[in-house]
Each structure stands twice: as structure tokens, then as C-alpha cells.
Amino acid sequence: MFKNGKRVLVDFDEVSRSEYDKQYNRRRAVEKPDYLKFYHSTQWQKVRAEAMTRDLDLCVRCGNKGYLVDHIVPSEDDWSNRYDIDNLETLCKKCHQLKTKREWTKRHKGVQRAMKVHVISGYPGSGMASYVASMVDTSHDLLFDYDLLMSSLNGNLIESIYSDNDNQSNSQAKLSDIKSRLHQSNIDIYEYVELIYEMILRKLRTERTFNNVWILRTFPDERLKNLLVTTGYDVEYLRLDTTREECTRRLKTVGRYTDSMSTTMDKIDRLDDEGLFDDYKLIKTKKRKK
């Protein structure tokens, strides 16, 4: 590597600042003195050490030895969040370079759009996914669907696609079985789905890339609501008006109605009585043929 302008051999595991890094820091010291002051502060050194201890000194992206603590949402985009440990992750040098390159490309070459956030709710079986599918623009929209993500992570989505492609003459019973498997939950994967959701919430603080963001959540989420209040986004809360009785009938028809579904519906009714859906606009849905 280069040291003091000369190419020299070093031990394989030696970490050294490149000439580019030194020039970058010198330029930042002139153009952005607040950054330099922040990264030398006692408070930053403390929270940085806490983040590395939490991550076991390992890169959270590849598992190799971690050397850097990076802001998930760049401090340049959200300066007020620079000390939040939940917005920090330990990275190795290679993963940090890749992340920095993506952020630079997005900031300098991405298109800024007037983004609108749609939060969709409804009983299980109310047709939330079908409603969003009829509205979403796949080229410039972001969609978070718990069931779809769960199905993707546990393999049911891939299995369903191949099952459908292998037999184009699937019977109605076969199609019902495929749809049923798309909604199967897995307690072992639940944490990963929530981690992805939390990552999306962090990124939404400064996001301007999409035309629309669609978030399907069965229950009102206070974290999401508080976040959207502070971002200044155009937000609408929508709730499908499909009745509990109709949803129950649909779920029983495809063999998805369980005690947990009944419990979920009871919770929705209770939250409704408590006024937590008062901000939601009811959306009329077409009745399906029996």
C-alpha cells in the first residue's frame, strides 16, 4: 500500500489510512469543520465503542473483522441523529466502501421525487395486497408487505412461483393451496422481517427517491406514525372496509382461518374501539364472488 507517497509492503492485517483518505479528511476539515469536531468528540468515541461492542467487533454485513462504525442513515442526511446507536453499524473496510459508493451514486445521480407514504390496514383476508397491487407503480414505488416478505424469506414464495410455472393447468384447489402457503408465518424468521422493517423506517427519515411508499400493517404502529410526523411527507392512512364476517368467510374458504386469525381480528376491533384507527380513511372494496 501507499505510505507517505511510496509503495511499501505491509503485514496482511495492517490497517492504514490511504493518501486519498488523508486528502479527504484535510478537505473536510476546511469545508465541514463540524464533522471533524464531531468525530473527535468524547461522546462520539463512547457511542462508537458501544456499537462495536454490541456488534462483537464484526462487520454486520459480511461477518469479517470490523474496523469502522458507520451511520446507517448518513449523518450528512440526518445530522440530528448522529449519536443514535440504533443508527450505527460496524463495517469492514470493503463493505464500507461499497455502501459509500451506493450513497454517493444515489445522492448525485438519483432522482428526487415528491414522495407520498400510504399506510394500509385491514382484517386478515381483507385484500390489502390485492388493493396495493392495483395501485403500485413497480418502477418508482417501494412496498413493504409483511406476508410477502415472510414468504420470500421462508421459501414459500419461490416454491409457489415454480409450482405455478411447472403446471399451468393448476386446479382451483391447487391455486388455493399456493395462496395459503404465501401467508404462512414462521416464528424463526419473524425477527428478520422486523429488522428489515426497522431498516426501512430509518431510511425513510431522509428518503426522496420514490413516488410512493406502500406500507401494509395490520395494526397501527406508533413508531411509524411518530416518524412520519417529523419527516414532512404527504401521508395517508387507509383501511379497507371489508367486514370481519366477509374476511372470515374468505379465510375459511382457502383454509387459512385459525384461532390466531380470530385473535388478530379481536385485537383490531379493540384498537378500533380505542380510537387508534380514527386517522384512517375507509376504502371501499369490491365484493368477491362466492
Short mmCIF file of C-alpha atoms in Angstrom, two decimals:
data_model
loop_
_atom_site.label_atom_id
_atom_site.label_comp_id
_atom_site.label_asym_id
_atom_site.label_seq_id
_atom_site.Cartn_x
_atom_site.Cartn_y
_atom_site.Cartn_z
CA MET A 1 0.00 0.00 0.00
CA PHE A 2 0.99 3.64 -0.24
CA LYS A 3 2.61 5.25 2.80
CA ASN A 4 3.83 8.82 2.60
CA GLY A 5 3.58 8.67 -1.17
CA LYS A 6 5.62 5.46 -1.53
CA ARG A 7 4.51 1.93 -2.34
CA VAL A 8 5.59 -0.39 0.50
CA LEU A 9 4.90 -3.96 1.68
CA VAL A 10 2.97 -4.31 4.93
CA ASP A 11 1.59 -7.15 7.02
CA PHE A 12 -1.64 -8.57 5.62
CA ASP A 13 -3.77 -7.47 8.59
CA GLU A 14 -2.29 -3.98 8.93
CA VAL A 15 -4.79 -1.13 8.73
CA SER A 16 -3.52 2.12 7.26
CA ARG A 17 -5.11 5.30 6.03
CA SER A 18 -4.64 5.80 2.29
CA GLU A 19 -3.48 9.02 0.72
CA TYR A 20 -7.00 9.51 -0.59
CA ASP A 21 -8.40 9.25 2.96
CA LYS A 22 -5.90 11.81 4.21
CA GLN A 23 -6.76 14.25 1.43
CA TYR A 24 -10.47 13.68 2.07
CA ASN A 25 -10.07 14.47 5.77
CA ARG A 26 -7.99 17.57 5.05
CA ARG A 27 -10.69 18.82 2.66
CA ARG A 28 -13.43 18.05 5.15
CA ALA A 29 -11.56 19.93 7.88
CA VAL A 30 -11.82 23.05 5.72
CA GLU A 31 -15.27 22.60 4.21
CA LYS A 32 -17.08 20.84 7.07
CA PRO A 33 -15.34 21.58 10.38
CA ASP A 34 -18.40 20.38 12.34
CA TYR A 35 -17.78 16.86 11.04
CA LEU A 36 -14.19 16.80 12.24
CA LYS A 37 -15.19 18.17 15.62
CA PHE A 38 -17.95 15.57 15.92
CA TYR A 39 -15.72 12.58 15.08
CA HIS A 40 -13.13 13.69 17.64
CA SER A 41 -15.70 14.29 20.39
CA THR A 42 -15.76 12.21 23.58
CA GLN A 43 -19.46 11.47 23.10
CA TRP A 44 -18.85 10.00 19.63
CA GLN A 45 -15.93 7.88 20.84
CA LYS A 46 -18.14 6.50 23.60
CA VAL A 47 -21.13 5.62 21.39
CA ARG A 48 -18.75 4.22 18.74
CA ALA A 49 -17.21 1.87 21.28
CA GLU A 50 -20.67 0.79 22.44
CA ALA A 51 -21.70 0.00 18.85
CA MET A 52 -18.58 -2.10 18.22
CA THR A 53 -19.11 -4.00 21.48
CA ARG A 54 -22.73 -4.65 20.54
CA ASP A 55 -21.64 -5.96 17.11
CA LEU A 56 -18.81 -8.05 18.65
CA ASP A 57 -16.24 -6.09 16.59
CA LEU A 58 -17.54 -7.84 13.46
CA CYS A 59 -18.85 -6.41 10.19
CA VAL A 60 -22.64 -6.77 10.35
CA ARG A 61 -22.80 -7.27 6.59
CA CYS A 62 -20.17 -9.94 5.89
CA GLY A 63 -19.05 -11.18 9.33
CA ASN A 64 -15.38 -10.29 8.87
CA LYS A 65 -13.38 -8.17 11.31
CA GLY A 66 -14.97 -4.74 11.64
CA TYR A 67 -12.88 -1.57 11.70
CA LEU A 68 -15.40 1.22 11.13
CA VAL A 69 -18.63 2.35 12.77
CA ASP A 70 -20.88 3.83 10.11
CA HIS A 71 -24.18 5.70 10.15
CA ILE A 72 -26.96 3.65 8.52
CA VAL A 73 -28.70 6.89 7.60
CA PRO A 74 -25.71 9.14 6.76
CA SER A 75 -25.13 11.98 9.22
CA GLU A 76 -24.98 14.26 6.18
CA ASP A 77 -28.65 13.44 5.62
CA ASP A 78 -29.74 13.42 9.26
CA TRP A 79 -27.32 15.37 11.45
CA SER A 80 -29.63 15.33 14.48
CA ASN A 81 -29.46 11.51 14.57
CA ARG A 82 -25.66 11.22 14.63
CA TYR A 83 -25.40 9.88 18.21
CA ASP A 84 -28.26 7.35 17.94
CA ILE A 85 -26.69 3.91 18.45
CA ASP A 86 -29.62 2.26 16.65
CA ASN A 87 -28.47 4.16 13.56
CA LEU A 88 -24.93 2.77 13.79
CA GLU A 89 -23.41 -0.41 12.40
CA THR A 90 -19.92 -1.89 12.43
CA LEU A 91 -18.44 -2.48 8.97
CA CYS A 92 -15.24 -3.80 7.46
CA LYS A 93 -13.41 -1.52 5.04
CA LYS A 94 -14.71 -3.28 1.91
CA CYS A 95 -18.39 -3.18 2.95
CA HIS A 96 -17.99 0.46 3.99
CA GLN A 97 -16.58 1.34 0.56
CA LEU A 98 -19.48 -0.38 -1.21
CA LYS A 99 -22.06 1.37 1.00
CA THR A 100 -20.38 4.76 0.48
CA LYS A 101 -20.34 4.24 -3.28
CA ARG A 102 -24.07 3.44 -3.32
CA GLU A 103 -24.85 6.50 -1.20
CA TRP A 104 -22.76 8.75 -3.46
CA THR A 105 -24.47 7.41 -6.59
CA LYS A 106 -27.91 7.89 -5.07
CA ARG A 107 -27.14 11.42 -3.85
CA HIS A 108 -25.51 12.66 -7.06
CA LYS A 109 -27.28 10.65 -9.76
CA GLY A 110 -30.61 9.73 -8.21
CA VAL A 111 -33.87 11.48 -9.00
CA GLN A 112 -35.58 13.47 -6.26
CA ARG A 113 -39.33 12.82 -6.21
CA ALA A 114 -42.32 14.22 -4.32
CA MET A 115 -42.83 11.07 -2.28
CA LYS A 116 -46.14 10.08 -0.73
CA VAL A 117 -46.49 7.45 2.01
CA HIS A 118 -49.54 5.18 2.13
CA VAL A 119 -50.15 3.13 5.29
CA ILE A 120 -52.64 0.34 4.55
CA SER A 121 -54.56 -1.66 7.18
CA GLY A 122 -57.40 -4.16 7.31
CA TYR A 123 -58.54 -7.50 8.66
CA PRO A 124 -56.63 -10.62 7.55
CA GLY A 125 -58.20 -11.61 4.26
CA SER A 126 -59.46 -8.10 3.52
CA GLY A 127 -57.46 -7.87 0.28
CA MET A 128 -54.74 -5.38 1.25
CA ALA A 129 -52.17 -6.94 -1.08
CA SER A 130 -54.63 -7.02 -3.99
CA TYR A 131 -55.55 -3.37 -3.43
CA VAL A 132 -51.92 -2.23 -3.38
CA ALA A 133 -51.06 -4.39 -6.41
CA SER A 134 -53.68 -2.48 -8.38
CA MET A 135 -52.18 0.86 -7.31
CA VAL A 136 -48.42 0.40 -7.16
CA ASP A 137 -46.01 1.65 -9.83
CA THR A 138 -43.30 -1.02 -9.87
CA SER A 139 -40.70 1.30 -11.41
CA HIS A 140 -40.66 4.03 -8.76
CA ASP A 141 -42.57 2.73 -5.73
CA LEU A 142 -41.41 0.98 -2.54
CA LEU A 143 -43.62 -1.71 -0.98
CA PHE A 144 -43.37 -3.30 2.47
CA ASP A 145 -45.69 -6.29 2.77
CA TYR A 146 -45.11 -8.44 5.87
CA ASP A 147 -46.69 -11.58 4.39
CA LEU A 148 -44.86 -11.27 1.07
CA LEU A 149 -41.51 -10.70 2.79
CA MET A 150 -42.09 -13.59 5.18
CA SER A 151 -42.96 -15.87 2.24
CA SER A 152 -39.83 -14.78 0.40
CA LEU A 153 -37.54 -15.45 3.37
CA ASN A 154 -39.01 -18.87 4.23
CA GLY A 155 -39.02 -20.06 0.60
CA ASN A 156 -42.77 -20.33 0.11
CA LEU A 157 -42.82 -17.53 -2.47
CA ILE A 158 -40.20 -19.24 -4.65
CA GLU A 159 -41.90 -22.62 -4.22
CA SER A 160 -45.23 -21.11 -5.25
CA ILE A 161 -43.76 -19.50 -8.36
CA TYR A 162 -42.16 -22.74 -9.53
CA SER A 163 -45.26 -24.75 -8.68
CA ASP A 164 -47.38 -22.39 -10.78
CA ASN A 165 -44.92 -22.34 -13.70
CA ASP A 166 -44.48 -26.11 -13.76
CA ASN A 167 -48.19 -26.70 -14.08
CA GLN A 168 -50.08 -24.05 -15.99
CA SER A 169 -53.30 -26.08 -15.67
CA ASN A 170 -53.42 -25.88 -11.88
CA SER A 171 -56.80 -26.67 -10.38
CA GLN A 172 -58.62 -24.20 -8.18
CA ALA A 173 -57.66 -26.30 -5.16
CA LYS A 174 -54.00 -26.10 -6.14
CA LEU A 175 -54.17 -22.32 -6.53
CA SER A 176 -55.85 -22.03 -3.12
CA ASP A 177 -53.04 -24.10 -1.62
CA ILE A 178 -50.43 -21.80 -3.20
CA LYS A 179 -52.15 -18.67 -1.86
CA SER A 180 -52.45 -20.28 1.57
CA ARG A 181 -48.73 -21.03 1.73
CA LEU A 182 -47.92 -17.43 0.80
CA HIS A 183 -49.46 -16.36 4.11
CA GLN A 184 -47.75 -18.93 6.34
CA SER A 185 -45.80 -17.36 9.18
CA ASN A 186 -42.56 -18.61 10.72
CA ILE A 187 -41.57 -17.54 14.22
CA ASP A 188 -37.88 -18.12 13.44
CA ILE A 189 -38.00 -15.62 10.56
CA TYR A 190 -40.21 -13.03 12.28
CA GLU A 191 -37.20 -11.19 13.76
CA TYR A 192 -35.61 -10.79 10.32
CA VAL A 193 -38.81 -9.35 8.86
CA GLU A 194 -38.95 -6.83 11.72
CA LEU A 195 -35.27 -5.91 11.23
CA ILE A 196 -35.97 -5.13 7.57
CA TYR A 197 -38.99 -3.05 8.62
CA GLU A 198 -36.89 -1.13 11.15
CA MET A 199 -34.24 -0.51 8.49
CA ILE A 200 -36.91 0.91 6.19
CA LEU A 201 -38.10 3.22 8.97
CA ARG A 202 -34.55 4.54 9.42
CA LYS A 203 -34.09 5.15 5.72
CA LEU A 204 -37.47 6.88 5.44
CA ARG A 205 -36.16 9.74 7.56
CA THR A 206 -34.38 11.19 4.54
CA GLU A 207 -35.79 9.26 1.58
CA ARG A 208 -36.83 11.15 -1.56
CA THR A 209 -36.23 8.54 -4.27
CA PHE A 210 -39.72 7.07 -4.69
CA ASN A 211 -43.03 8.35 -5.95
CA ASN A 212 -44.91 6.29 -3.37
CA VAL A 213 -44.14 4.14 -0.36
CA TRP A 214 -46.74 1.49 0.49
CA ILE A 215 -46.64 0.01 4.00
CA LEU A 216 -49.03 -2.82 4.87
CA ARG A 217 -49.51 -3.03 8.64
CA THR A 218 -52.38 -4.91 10.27
CA PHE A 219 -52.16 -2.78 13.44
CA PRO A 220 -51.38 0.93 13.89
CA ASP A 221 -47.67 1.43 14.60
CA GLU A 222 -46.77 4.31 16.93
CA ARG A 223 -43.11 4.27 15.77
CA LEU A 224 -44.14 4.74 12.17
CA LYS A 225 -46.67 7.43 12.98
CA ASN A 226 -44.19 9.44 15.09
CA LEU A 227 -41.58 9.16 12.34
CA LEU A 228 -43.91 10.33 9.59
CA VAL A 229 -44.99 13.34 11.66
CA THR A 230 -41.38 14.60 11.73
CA THR A 231 -40.50 13.96 8.08
CA GLY A 232 -42.95 16.33 6.45
CA TYR A 233 -44.08 13.68 3.94
CA ASP A 234 -47.51 13.62 2.40
CA VAL A 235 -49.05 10.71 4.33
CA GLU A 236 -52.40 8.97 4.09
CA TYR A 237 -53.74 6.21 6.34
CA LEU A 238 -56.10 3.82 4.56
CA ARG A 239 -58.22 0.99 5.90
CA LEU A 240 -60.08 -1.48 3.73
CA ASP A 241 -63.77 -1.63 4.65
CA THR A 242 -64.10 -5.41 4.13
CA THR A 243 -66.17 -6.64 7.08
CA ARG A 244 -64.96 -9.15 9.61
CA GLU A 245 -67.65 -11.58 8.51
CA GLU A 246 -66.57 -11.39 4.87
CA CYS A 247 -62.89 -11.82 5.79
CA THR A 248 -63.73 -14.83 7.95
CA ARG A 249 -65.62 -16.41 5.08
CA ARG A 250 -62.71 -15.83 2.68
CA LEU A 251 -60.16 -17.30 5.10
CA LYS A 252 -62.27 -20.38 5.76
CA THR A 253 -62.72 -20.91 2.01
CA VAL A 254 -58.94 -21.16 1.47
CA GLY A 255 -58.28 -23.00 4.75
CA ARG A 256 -56.45 -20.11 6.42
CA TYR A 257 -58.84 -19.38 9.27
CA THR A 258 -57.21 -20.26 12.61
CA ASP A 259 -57.50 -19.28 16.26
CA SER A 260 -54.65 -16.81 15.76
CA MET A 261 -56.61 -15.13 12.96
CA SER A 262 -59.58 -14.76 15.29
CA THR A 263 -57.29 -13.28 17.96
CA THR A 264 -55.88 -10.82 15.42
CA MET A 265 -59.37 -9.71 14.45
CA ASP A 266 -60.32 -9.30 18.13
CA LYS A 267 -57.29 -7.04 18.62
CA ILE A 268 -58.23 -4.95 15.57
CA ASP A 269 -61.74 -4.48 16.96
CA ARG A 270 -60.34 -3.49 20.36
CA LEU A 271 -57.94 -0.93 18.85
CA ASP A 272 -60.81 0.40 16.75
CA ASP A 273 -62.91 0.90 19.91
CA GLU A 274 -59.94 2.75 21.47
CA GLY A 275 -59.86 5.18 18.53
CA LEU A 276 -56.48 4.14 17.11
CA PHE A 277 -57.94 3.88 13.61
CA ASP A 278 -59.57 7.32 13.71
CA ASP A 279 -56.93 8.74 11.32
CA TYR A 280 -57.62 6.04 8.74
CA LYS A 281 -59.78 6.67 5.69
CA LEU A 282 -62.09 3.79 4.77
CA ILE A 283 -61.56 2.41 1.27
CA LYS A 284 -64.41 0.68 -0.48
CA THR A 285 -63.52 -2.75 -1.85
CA LYS A 286 -65.33 -4.85 -4.40
CA LYS A 287 -67.10 -7.92 -3.07
CA ARG A 288 -65.68 -11.17 -4.32
CA LYS A 289 -67.99 -13.74 -5.86
CA LYS A 290 -68.76 -16.65 -3.56
#
